PDB file of C-alpha atoms in Angstrom:
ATOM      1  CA  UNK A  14     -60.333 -92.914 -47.542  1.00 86.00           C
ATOM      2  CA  UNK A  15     -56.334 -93.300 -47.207  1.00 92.00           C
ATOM      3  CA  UNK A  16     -54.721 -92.971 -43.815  1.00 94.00           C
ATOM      4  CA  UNK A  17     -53.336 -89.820 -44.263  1.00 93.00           C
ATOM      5  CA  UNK A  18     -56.659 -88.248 -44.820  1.00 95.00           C
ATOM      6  CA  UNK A  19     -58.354 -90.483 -41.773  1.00 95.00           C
ATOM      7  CA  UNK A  20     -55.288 -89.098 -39.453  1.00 94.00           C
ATOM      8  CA  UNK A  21     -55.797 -85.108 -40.977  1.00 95.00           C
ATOM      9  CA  UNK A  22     -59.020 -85.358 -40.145  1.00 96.00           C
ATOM     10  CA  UNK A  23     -59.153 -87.299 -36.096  1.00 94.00           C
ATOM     11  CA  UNK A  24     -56.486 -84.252 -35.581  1.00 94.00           C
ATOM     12  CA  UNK A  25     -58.607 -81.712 -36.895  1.00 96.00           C
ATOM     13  CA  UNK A  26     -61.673 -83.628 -35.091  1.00 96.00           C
ATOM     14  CA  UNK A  27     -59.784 -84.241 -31.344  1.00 94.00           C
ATOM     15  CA  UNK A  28     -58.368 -79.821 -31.903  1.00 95.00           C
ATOM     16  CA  UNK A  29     -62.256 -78.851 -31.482  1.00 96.00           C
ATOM     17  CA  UNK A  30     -64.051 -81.695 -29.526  1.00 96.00           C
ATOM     18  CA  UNK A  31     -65.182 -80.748 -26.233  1.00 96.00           C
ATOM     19  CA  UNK A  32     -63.986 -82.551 -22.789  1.00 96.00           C
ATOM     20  CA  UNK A  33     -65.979 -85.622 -22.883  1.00 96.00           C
ATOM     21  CA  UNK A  34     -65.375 -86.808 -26.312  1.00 96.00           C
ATOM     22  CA  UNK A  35     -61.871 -86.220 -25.551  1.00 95.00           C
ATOM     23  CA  UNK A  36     -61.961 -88.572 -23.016  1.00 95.00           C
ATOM     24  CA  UNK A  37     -64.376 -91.523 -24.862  1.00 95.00           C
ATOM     25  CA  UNK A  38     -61.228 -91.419 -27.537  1.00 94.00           C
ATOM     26  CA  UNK A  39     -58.554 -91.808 -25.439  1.00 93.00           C
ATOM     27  CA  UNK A  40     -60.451 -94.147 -23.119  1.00 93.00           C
ATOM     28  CA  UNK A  41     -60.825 -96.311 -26.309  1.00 93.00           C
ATOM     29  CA  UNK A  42     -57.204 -96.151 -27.495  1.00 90.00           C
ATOM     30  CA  UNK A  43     -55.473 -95.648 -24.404  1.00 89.00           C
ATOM     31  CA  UNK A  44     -53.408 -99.146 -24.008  1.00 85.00           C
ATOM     32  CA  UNK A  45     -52.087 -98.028 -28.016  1.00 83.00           C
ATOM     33  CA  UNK A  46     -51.178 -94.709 -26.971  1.00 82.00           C
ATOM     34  CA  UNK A  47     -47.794 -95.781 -25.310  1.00 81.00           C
ATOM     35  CA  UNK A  48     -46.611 -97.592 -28.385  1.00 83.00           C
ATOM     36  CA  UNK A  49     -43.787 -95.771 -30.081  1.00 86.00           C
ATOM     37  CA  UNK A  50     -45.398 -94.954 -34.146  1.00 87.00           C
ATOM     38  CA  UNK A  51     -42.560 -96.829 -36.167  1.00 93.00           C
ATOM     39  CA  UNK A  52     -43.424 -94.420 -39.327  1.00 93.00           C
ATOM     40  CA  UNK A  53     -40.564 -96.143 -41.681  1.00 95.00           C
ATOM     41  CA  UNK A  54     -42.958 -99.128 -41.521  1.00 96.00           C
ATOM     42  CA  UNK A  55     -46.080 -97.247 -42.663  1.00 96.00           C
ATOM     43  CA  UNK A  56     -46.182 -97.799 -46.525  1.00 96.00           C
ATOM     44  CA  UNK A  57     -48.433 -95.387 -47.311  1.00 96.00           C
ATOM     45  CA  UNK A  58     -46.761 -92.488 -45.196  1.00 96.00           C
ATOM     46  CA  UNK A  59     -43.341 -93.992 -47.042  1.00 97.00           C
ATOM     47  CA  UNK A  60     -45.228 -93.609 -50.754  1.00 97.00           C
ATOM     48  CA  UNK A  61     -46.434 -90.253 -50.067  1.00 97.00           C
ATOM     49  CA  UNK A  62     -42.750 -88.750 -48.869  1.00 97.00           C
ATOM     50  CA  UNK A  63     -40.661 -90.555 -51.903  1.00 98.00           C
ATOM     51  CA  UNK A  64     -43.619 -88.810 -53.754  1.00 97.00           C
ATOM     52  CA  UNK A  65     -43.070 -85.607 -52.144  1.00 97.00           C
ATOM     53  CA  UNK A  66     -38.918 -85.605 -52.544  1.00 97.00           C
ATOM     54  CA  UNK A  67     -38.808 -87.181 -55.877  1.00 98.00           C
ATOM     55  CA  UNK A  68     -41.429 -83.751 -56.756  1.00 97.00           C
ATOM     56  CA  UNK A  69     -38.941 -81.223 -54.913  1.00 96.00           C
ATOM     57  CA  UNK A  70     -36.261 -82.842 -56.762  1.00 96.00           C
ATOM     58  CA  UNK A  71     -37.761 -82.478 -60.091  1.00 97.00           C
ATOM     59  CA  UNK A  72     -38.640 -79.715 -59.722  1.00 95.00           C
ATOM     60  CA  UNK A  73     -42.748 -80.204 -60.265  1.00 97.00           C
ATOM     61  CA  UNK A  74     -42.634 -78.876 -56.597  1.00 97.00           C
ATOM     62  CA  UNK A  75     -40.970 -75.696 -55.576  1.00 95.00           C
ATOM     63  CA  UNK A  76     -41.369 -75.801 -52.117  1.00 95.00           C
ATOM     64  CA  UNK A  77     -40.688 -73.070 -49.379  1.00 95.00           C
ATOM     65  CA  UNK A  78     -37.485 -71.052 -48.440  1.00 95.00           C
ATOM     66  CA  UNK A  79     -36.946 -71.346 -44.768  1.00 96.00           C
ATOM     67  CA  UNK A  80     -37.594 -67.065 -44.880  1.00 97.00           C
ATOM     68  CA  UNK A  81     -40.882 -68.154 -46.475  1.00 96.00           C
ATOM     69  CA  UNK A  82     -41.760 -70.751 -44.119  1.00 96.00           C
ATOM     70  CA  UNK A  83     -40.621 -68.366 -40.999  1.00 95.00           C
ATOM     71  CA  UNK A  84     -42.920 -65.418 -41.954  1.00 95.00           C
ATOM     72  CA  UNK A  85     -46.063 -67.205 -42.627  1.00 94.00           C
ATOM     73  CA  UNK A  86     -45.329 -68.573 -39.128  1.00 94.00           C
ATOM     74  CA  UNK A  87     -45.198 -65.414 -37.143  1.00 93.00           C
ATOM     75  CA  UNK A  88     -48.023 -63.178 -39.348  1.00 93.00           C
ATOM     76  CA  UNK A  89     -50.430 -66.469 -38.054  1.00 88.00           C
ATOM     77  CA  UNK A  90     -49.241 -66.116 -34.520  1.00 76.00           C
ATOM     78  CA  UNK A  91     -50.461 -62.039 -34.584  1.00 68.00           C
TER      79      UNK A  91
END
């Protein structure tokens, strides 16, 4: 499993996990938690964004328009 994937799924994990699990994972990582996430040095999170650009810039990727991106926003917030 890639790190992307493992990090998708801790966040959708830690969203729903009740009080004391919570606290076991943060007890565990707690001394890491104050270190600043230097992303540029993460070469899989690096891959996966050249991937993502060189896709919008091809083309092979349409993307969103920032009306697009707005809307879908607010209709999830009703």
């Amino acid at each position: 499993m890639d790190t992307l994937t493992i990090r998708q799924k801790l966040y959708e994990y830690i969203k729903v996990a009740d009080d004391d699990k919570v606290e076991a994972i943060y007890t565990i990582i707690k001394d890491d938690v104050n270190i600043p996430y230097e992303w540029w040095n993460d070469d899989e999170l690096v891959a996966e964004l050249d991937r993502r650009s060189a896709d919008l810039k091809s083309g092979k990727d349409k993307g969103f328009t920032w009306e697009e991106v707005k809307a879908r926003l607010l209709s999830r917030s009703k």
